[in-house]
Amino acid sequence: ISAEYMGACLTGCHLSEAILTDAQLQHADLSGTNLREQNFTGARLDYANLADADLTGADLSGVCLRGAVLSGAVLDRLRLRRADLSEVDLSRRDLRRADLFGCVLRGTSLVGTQMTEAMLNGVDLTAADLSEAVLYKADLTNADLTDANLTHSDLANANLQSAHMKRAKLSAAVLSGVDLQGRNLSGADLSHARLSTVKCPK
């Protein structure tokens, strides 16, 4: 697959054995395609339509998926380290224990998403919508949560070491067992947050 497939319609194709490394698939329609175990190293999938595609076990590490459509896609065992998922709608998906190390999730919708024990180390969540998301015991070390919406989210026992939290919206969030010492919370909204056993900045 080469650059000529940018914007192409590949709906329903069986591409699990195609060579897609370095493929230029921006704006391509890949809805309903079989992409199981596919290696997308070096590929571009900006604004691609992957609705209902089977991405089981696919390697999208470091791939740009900015604005891609993933509604109904099968994401089991998906590898996403350092991928760019900015502006993608991942609302109410099951990402428990997912490894999203170093991903870019700027402006991404994660409303109600289940991310218990997820690896979110170094993730850029600037202006992301995490309202009602479950982040119980998630690792958010060095994550950037500037301007993120965490209203009604569950961050109980999450690791927020060295996280950036300026202007984060944490209204009614569950922060039980969280260490906020040393965090920059300037402009953050903690109204009605549940702060039992929280270590707050001095």
PDB file of C-alpha atoms in Angstrom:
ATOM      1  CA  ILE A   1       0.000   0.000   0.000  1.00  0.00           C
ATOM      2  CA  SER A   2       1.534   3.330  -1.002  1.00  0.00           C
ATOM      3  CA  ALA A   3       0.793   7.042  -0.914  1.00  0.00           C
ATOM      4  CA  GLU A   4      -1.742   6.647  -3.751  1.00  0.00           C
ATOM      5  CA  TYR A   5      -4.174   5.183  -1.205  1.00  0.00           C
ATOM      6  CA  MET A   6      -4.618   8.443   0.697  1.00  0.00           C
ATOM      7  CA  GLY A   7      -8.378   8.995   0.826  1.00  0.00           C
ATOM      8  CA  ALA A   8      -9.039   5.615  -0.828  1.00  0.00           C
ATOM      9  CA  CYS A   9     -12.116   3.530  -0.077  1.00  0.00           C
ATOM     10  CA  LEU A  10     -11.042   0.122   1.242  1.00  0.00           C
ATOM     11  CA  THR A  11     -14.259  -0.678   3.092  1.00  0.00           C
ATOM     12  CA  GLY A  12     -14.580  -4.306   4.177  1.00  0.00           C
ATOM     13  CA  CYS A  13     -11.264  -5.415   2.675  1.00  0.00           C
ATOM     14  CA  HIS A  14      -9.222  -8.220   4.218  1.00  0.00           C
ATOM     15  CA  LEU A  15      -5.864  -6.538   4.846  1.00  0.00           C
ATOM     16  CA  SER A  16      -4.414  -8.672   7.637  1.00  0.00           C
ATOM     17  CA  GLU A  17      -1.674  -9.961   5.297  1.00  0.00           C
ATOM     18  CA  ALA A  18      -1.047  -6.711   3.416  1.00  0.00           C
ATOM     19  CA  ILE A  19       2.219  -4.845   4.001  1.00  0.00           C
ATOM     20  CA  LEU A  20       1.179  -1.564   5.598  1.00  0.00           C
ATOM     21  CA  THR A  21       4.473  -0.348   7.066  1.00  0.00           C
ATOM     22  CA  ASP A  22       5.044   3.287   6.048  1.00  0.00           C
ATOM     23  CA  ALA A  23       1.617   3.329   4.365  1.00  0.00           C
ATOM     24  CA  GLN A  24       0.076   6.747   3.732  1.00  0.00           C
ATOM     25  CA  LEU A  25      -3.587   6.198   4.582  1.00  0.00           C
ATOM     26  CA  GLN A  26      -4.681   9.678   5.612  1.00  0.00           C
ATOM     27  CA  HIS A  27      -8.463  10.143   5.182  1.00  0.00           C
ATOM     28  CA  ALA A  28      -8.777   6.566   3.848  1.00  0.00           C
ATOM     29  CA  ASP A  29     -12.000   4.646   4.462  1.00  0.00           C
ATOM     30  CA  LEU A  30     -10.978   1.438   6.237  1.00  0.00           C
ATOM     31  CA  SER A  31     -14.320   0.827   7.905  1.00  0.00           C
ATOM     32  CA  GLY A  32     -15.095  -2.826   8.540  1.00  0.00           C
ATOM     33  CA  THR A  33     -11.669  -3.990   7.383  1.00  0.00           C
ATOM     34  CA  ASN A  34      -9.772  -6.953   8.821  1.00  0.00           C
ATOM     35  CA  LEU A  35      -6.495  -5.552  10.158  1.00  0.00           C
ATOM     36  CA  ARG A  36      -5.724  -8.244  12.735  1.00  0.00           C
ATOM     37  CA  GLU A  37      -2.049  -8.404  13.822  1.00  0.00           C
ATOM     38  CA  GLN A  38      -1.187  -5.743  11.227  1.00  0.00           C
ATOM     39  CA  ASN A  39       2.101  -3.846  11.561  1.00  0.00           C
ATOM     40  CA  PHE A  40       1.575  -0.126  10.922  1.00  0.00           C
ATOM     41  CA  THR A  41       5.124   0.985  11.740  1.00  0.00           C
ATOM     42  CA  GLY A  42       5.783   4.343  10.069  1.00  0.00           C
ATOM     43  CA  ALA A  43       2.247   4.590   8.681  1.00  0.00           C
ATOM     44  CA  ARG A  44      -0.022   7.651   8.709  1.00  0.00           C
ATOM     45  CA  LEU A  45      -3.714   7.234   9.500  1.00  0.00           C
ATOM     46  CA  ASP A  46      -4.705  10.843  10.174  1.00  0.00           C
ATOM     47  CA  TYR A  47      -8.494  11.233   9.908  1.00  0.00           C
ATOM     48  CA  ALA A  48      -8.872   7.691   8.564  1.00  0.00           C
ATOM     49  CA  ASN A  49     -12.212   5.948   9.043  1.00  0.00           C
ATOM     50  CA  LEU A  50     -11.581   2.752  11.025  1.00  0.00           C
ATOM     51  CA  ALA A  51     -15.139   2.304  12.246  1.00  0.00           C
ATOM     52  CA  ASP A  52     -15.953  -1.368  12.946  1.00  0.00           C
ATOM     53  CA  ALA A  53     -12.465  -2.441  11.787  1.00  0.00           C
ATOM     54  CA  ASP A  54     -10.844  -5.424  13.498  1.00  0.00           C
ATOM     55  CA  LEU A  55      -7.541  -4.161  14.925  1.00  0.00           C
ATOM     56  CA  THR A  56      -6.952  -7.108  17.243  1.00  0.00           C
ATOM     57  CA  GLY A  57      -3.248  -7.335  18.078  1.00  0.00           C
ATOM     58  CA  ALA A  58      -2.302  -4.609  15.580  1.00  0.00           C
ATOM     59  CA  ASP A  59       0.870  -2.593  16.190  1.00  0.00           C
ATOM     60  CA  LEU A  60       0.144   1.127  15.955  1.00  0.00           C
ATOM     61  CA  SER A  61       3.097   2.203  18.087  1.00  0.00           C
ATOM     62  CA  GLY A  62       4.221   5.700  17.125  1.00  0.00           C
ATOM     63  CA  VAL A  63       1.556   5.987  14.421  1.00  0.00           C
ATOM     64  CA  CYS A  64      -0.374   9.221  13.808  1.00  0.00           C
ATOM     65  CA  LEU A  65      -4.113   8.599  14.176  1.00  0.00           C
ATOM     66  CA  ARG A  66      -5.111  12.226  14.714  1.00  0.00           C
ATOM     67  CA  GLY A  67      -8.844  12.634  14.206  1.00  0.00           C
ATOM     68  CA  ALA A  68      -9.329   9.007  13.152  1.00  0.00           C
ATOM     69  CA  VAL A  69     -12.737   7.351  13.596  1.00  0.00           C
ATOM     70  CA  LEU A  70     -12.568   4.254  15.815  1.00  0.00           C
ATOM     71  CA  SER A  71     -16.237   3.785  16.697  1.00  0.00           C
ATOM     72  CA  GLY A  72     -17.063   0.087  16.957  1.00  0.00           C
ATOM     73  CA  ALA A  73     -13.491  -0.952  16.153  1.00  0.00           C
ATOM     74  CA  VAL A  74     -12.092  -4.020  17.931  1.00  0.00           C
ATOM     75  CA  LEU A  75      -9.115  -2.821  19.966  1.00  0.00           C
ATOM     76  CA  ASP A  76      -8.129  -6.013  21.812  1.00  0.00           C
ATOM     77  CA  ARG A  77      -4.365  -6.333  22.474  1.00  0.00           C
ATOM     78  CA  LEU A  78      -3.755  -3.189  20.410  1.00  0.00           C
ATOM     79  CA  ARG A  79      -0.240  -1.719  20.761  1.00  0.00           C
ATOM     80  CA  LEU A  80      -0.369   2.062  20.926  1.00  0.00           C
ATOM     81  CA  ARG A  81       2.839   3.261  22.640  1.00  0.00           C
ATOM     82  CA  ARG A  82       3.687   6.838  21.591  1.00  0.00           C
ATOM     83  CA  ALA A  83       0.828   6.954  19.072  1.00  0.00           C
ATOM     84  CA  ASP A  84      -0.887  10.273  18.310  1.00  0.00           C
ATOM     85  CA  LEU A  85      -4.574   9.904  19.135  1.00  0.00           C
ATOM     86  CA  SER A  86      -5.371  13.611  19.318  1.00  0.00           C
ATOM     87  CA  GLU A  87      -9.038  14.489  18.725  1.00  0.00           C
ATOM     88  CA  VAL A  88     -10.054  10.819  18.565  1.00  0.00           C
ATOM     89  CA  ASP A  89     -13.317   9.741  20.233  1.00  0.00           C
ATOM     90  CA  LEU A  90     -12.532   6.896  22.649  1.00  0.00           C
ATOM     91  CA  SER A  91     -15.525   7.531  24.879  1.00  0.00           C
ATOM     92  CA  ARG A  92     -16.798   4.596  26.936  1.00  0.00           C
ATOM     93  CA  ARG A  93     -14.241   2.171  25.507  1.00  0.00           C
ATOM     94  CA  ASP A  94     -12.608  -0.523  27.638  1.00  0.00           C
ATOM     95  CA  LEU A  95      -8.928   0.401  28.000  1.00  0.00           C
ATOM     96  CA  ARG A  96      -8.265  -1.400  31.275  1.00  0.00           C
ATOM     97  CA  ARG A  97      -4.525  -2.073  31.699  1.00  0.00           C
ATOM     98  CA  ALA A  98      -3.876  -0.581  28.248  1.00  0.00           C
ATOM     99  CA  ASP A  99      -0.295   0.528  27.565  1.00  0.00           C
ATOM    100  CA  LEU A 100      -0.564   4.093  26.276  1.00  0.00           C
ATOM    101  CA  PHE A 101       2.940   5.116  27.325  1.00  0.00           C
ATOM    102  CA  GLY A 102       3.948   8.440  25.745  1.00  0.00           C
ATOM    103  CA  CYS A 103       0.780   8.785  23.651  1.00  0.00           C
ATOM    104  CA  VAL A 104      -0.524  12.159  22.510  1.00  0.00           C
ATOM    105  CA  LEU A 105      -4.189  12.492  23.470  1.00  0.00           C
ATOM    106  CA  ARG A 106      -4.657  16.241  23.118  1.00  0.00           C
ATOM    107  CA  GLY A 107      -8.346  17.086  22.895  1.00  0.00           C
ATOM    108  CA  THR A 108      -9.251  13.392  22.861  1.00  0.00           C
ATOM    109  CA  SER A 109     -12.683  12.349  24.156  1.00  0.00           C
ATOM    110  CA  LEU A 110     -12.391   9.721  26.887  1.00  0.00           C
ATOM    111  CA  VAL A 111     -15.772  10.337  28.490  1.00  0.00           C
ATOM    112  CA  GLY A 112     -16.712   7.393  30.710  1.00  0.00           C
ATOM    113  CA  THR A 113     -13.786   5.350  29.423  1.00  0.00           C
ATOM    114  CA  GLN A 114     -12.631   2.457  31.641  1.00  0.00           C
ATOM    115  CA  MET A 115      -8.886   2.858  32.228  1.00  0.00           C
ATOM    116  CA  THR A 116      -8.314   0.988  35.471  1.00  0.00           C
ATOM    117  CA  GLU A 117      -4.568   0.305  35.961  1.00  0.00           C
ATOM    118  CA  ALA A 118      -3.787   1.751  32.517  1.00  0.00           C
ATOM    119  CA  MET A 119      -0.212   2.829  31.736  1.00  0.00           C
ATOM    120  CA  LEU A 120      -0.488   6.552  30.980  1.00  0.00           C
ATOM    121  CA  ASN A 121       3.083   7.489  31.828  1.00  0.00           C
ATOM    122  CA  GLY A 122       4.151  10.649  29.992  1.00  0.00           C
ATOM    123  CA  VAL A 123       0.845  10.923  28.123  1.00  0.00           C
ATOM    124  CA  ASP A 124      -0.205  14.346  26.795  1.00  0.00           C
ATOM    125  CA  LEU A 125      -3.834  14.784  27.845  1.00  0.00           C
ATOM    126  CA  THR A 126      -3.965  18.545  27.358  1.00  0.00           C
ATOM    127  CA  ALA A 127      -7.610  19.659  27.063  1.00  0.00           C
ATOM    128  CA  ALA A 128      -8.767  16.014  26.889  1.00  0.00           C
ATOM    129  CA  ASP A 129     -12.275  15.181  28.125  1.00  0.00           C
ATOM    130  CA  LEU A 130     -11.976  12.525  30.834  1.00  0.00           C
ATOM    131  CA  SER A 131     -15.254  13.291  32.562  1.00  0.00           C
ATOM    132  CA  GLU A 132     -16.680  10.189  34.290  1.00  0.00           C
ATOM    133  CA  ALA A 133     -13.612   8.168  33.242  1.00  0.00           C
ATOM    134  CA  VAL A 134     -12.412   5.410  35.573  1.00  0.00           C
ATOM    135  CA  LEU A 135      -8.686   5.818  36.240  1.00  0.00           C
ATOM    136  CA  TYR A 136      -8.462   3.690  39.369  1.00  0.00           C
ATOM    137  CA  LYS A 137      -4.798   2.839  40.044  1.00  0.00           C
ATOM    138  CA  ALA A 138      -3.795   4.254  36.635  1.00  0.00           C
ATOM    139  CA  ASP A 139      -0.173   5.348  36.219  1.00  0.00           C
ATOM    140  CA  LEU A 140      -0.225   9.014  35.204  1.00  0.00           C
ATOM    141  CA  THR A 141       3.410   9.713  36.082  1.00  0.00           C
ATOM    142  CA  ASN A 142       4.646  12.772  34.132  1.00  0.00           C
ATOM    143  CA  ALA A 143       1.284  13.058  32.357  1.00  0.00           C
ATOM    144  CA  ASP A 144       0.165  16.484  31.149  1.00  0.00           C
ATOM    145  CA  LEU A 145      -3.386  17.137  32.363  1.00  0.00           C
ATOM    146  CA  THR A 146      -3.345  20.874  31.697  1.00  0.00           C
ATOM    147  CA  ASP A 147      -6.914  22.084  30.990  1.00  0.00           C
ATOM    148  CA  ALA A 148      -8.166  18.468  31.074  1.00  0.00           C
ATOM    149  CA  ASN A 149     -11.768  17.827  32.110  1.00  0.00           C
ATOM    150  CA  LEU A 150     -11.794  15.210  34.886  1.00  0.00           C
ATOM    151  CA  THR A 151     -15.212  16.090  36.269  1.00  0.00           C
ATOM    152  CA  HIS A 152     -16.800  13.121  38.091  1.00  0.00           C
ATOM    153  CA  SER A 153     -13.820  10.919  37.187  1.00  0.00           C
ATOM    154  CA  ASP A 154     -12.465   8.190  39.474  1.00  0.00           C
ATOM    155  CA  LEU A 155      -8.759   8.718  40.178  1.00  0.00           C
ATOM    156  CA  ALA A 156      -8.642   6.706  43.391  1.00  0.00           C
ATOM    157  CA  ASN A 157      -5.130   5.434  44.134  1.00  0.00           C
ATOM    158  CA  ALA A 158      -3.848   6.747  40.784  1.00  0.00           C
ATOM    159  CA  ASN A 159      -0.163   7.669  40.500  1.00  0.00           C
ATOM    160  CA  LEU A 160       0.094  11.371  39.644  1.00  0.00           C
ATOM    161  CA  GLN A 161       3.785  11.787  40.380  1.00  0.00           C
ATOM    162  CA  SER A 162       5.203  14.767  38.440  1.00  0.00           C
ATOM    163  CA  ALA A 163       1.889  15.210  36.586  1.00  0.00           C
ATOM    164  CA  HIS A 164       1.041  18.689  35.277  1.00  0.00           C
ATOM    165  CA  MET A 165      -2.441  19.714  36.434  1.00  0.00           C
ATOM    166  CA  LYS A 166      -2.802  23.451  35.807  1.00  0.00           C
ATOM    167  CA  ARG A 167      -6.428  24.468  35.270  1.00  0.00           C
ATOM    168  CA  ALA A 168      -7.570  20.833  35.403  1.00  0.00           C
ATOM    169  CA  LYS A 169     -11.284  20.444  36.079  1.00  0.00           C
ATOM    170  CA  LEU A 170     -11.549  17.998  38.986  1.00  0.00           C
ATOM    171  CA  SER A 171     -15.015  18.923  40.203  1.00  0.00           C
ATOM    172  CA  ALA A 172     -16.665  15.981  42.024  1.00  0.00           C
ATOM    173  CA  ALA A 173     -13.733  13.730  41.108  1.00  0.00           C
ATOM    174  CA  VAL A 174     -12.725  10.841  43.374  1.00  0.00           C
ATOM    175  CA  LEU A 175      -9.149  11.451  44.518  1.00  0.00           C
ATOM    176  CA  SER A 176      -8.964   9.067  47.470  1.00  0.00           C
ATOM    177  CA  GLY A 177      -5.449   7.812  48.140  1.00  0.00           C
ATOM    178  CA  VAL A 178      -3.844  10.215  45.631  1.00  0.00           C
ATOM    179  CA  ASP A 179      -0.620  12.096  46.425  1.00  0.00           C
ATOM    180  CA  LEU A 180      -0.961  15.679  45.183  1.00  0.00           C
ATOM    181  CA  GLN A 181       2.108  16.980  46.967  1.00  0.00           C
ATOM    182  CA  GLY A 182       4.336  18.928  44.594  1.00  0.00           C
ATOM    183  CA  ARG A 183       1.681  19.065  41.872  1.00  0.00           C
ATOM    184  CA  ASN A 184       1.001  22.400  40.189  1.00  0.00           C
ATOM    185  CA  LEU A 185      -2.730  22.860  40.701  1.00  0.00           C
ATOM    186  CA  SER A 186      -2.916  26.571  39.909  1.00  0.00           C
ATOM    187  CA  GLY A 187      -6.326  27.369  38.471  1.00  0.00           C
ATOM    188  CA  ALA A 188      -7.561  23.801  39.027  1.00  0.00           C
ATOM    189  CA  ASP A 189     -11.186  23.254  40.090  1.00  0.00           C
ATOM    190  CA  LEU A 190     -11.435  20.841  43.021  1.00  0.00           C
ATOM    191  CA  SER A 191     -14.951  21.796  44.090  1.00  0.00           C
ATOM    192  CA  HIS A 192     -16.865  18.896  45.637  1.00  0.00           C
ATOM    193  CA  ALA A 193     -13.956  16.512  44.958  1.00  0.00           C
ATOM    194  CA  ARG A 194     -13.658  13.533  47.293  1.00  0.00           C
ATOM    195  CA  LEU A 195     -10.321  14.063  48.990  1.00  0.00           C
ATOM    196  CA  SER A 196     -10.252  11.425  51.748  1.00  0.00           C
ATOM    197  CA  THR A 197      -6.679  10.249  52.512  1.00  0.00           C
ATOM    198  CA  VAL A 198      -5.325  12.648  49.869  1.00  0.00           C
ATOM    199  CA  LYS A 199      -1.872  14.134  50.420  1.00  0.00           C
ATOM    200  CA  CYS A 200      -2.390  17.759  49.419  1.00  0.00           C
ATOM    201  CA  PRO A 201       0.215  20.377  48.476  1.00  0.00           C
ATOM    202  CA  LYS A 202       1.539  22.303  51.458  1.00  0.00           C
TER     203      LYS A 202
END
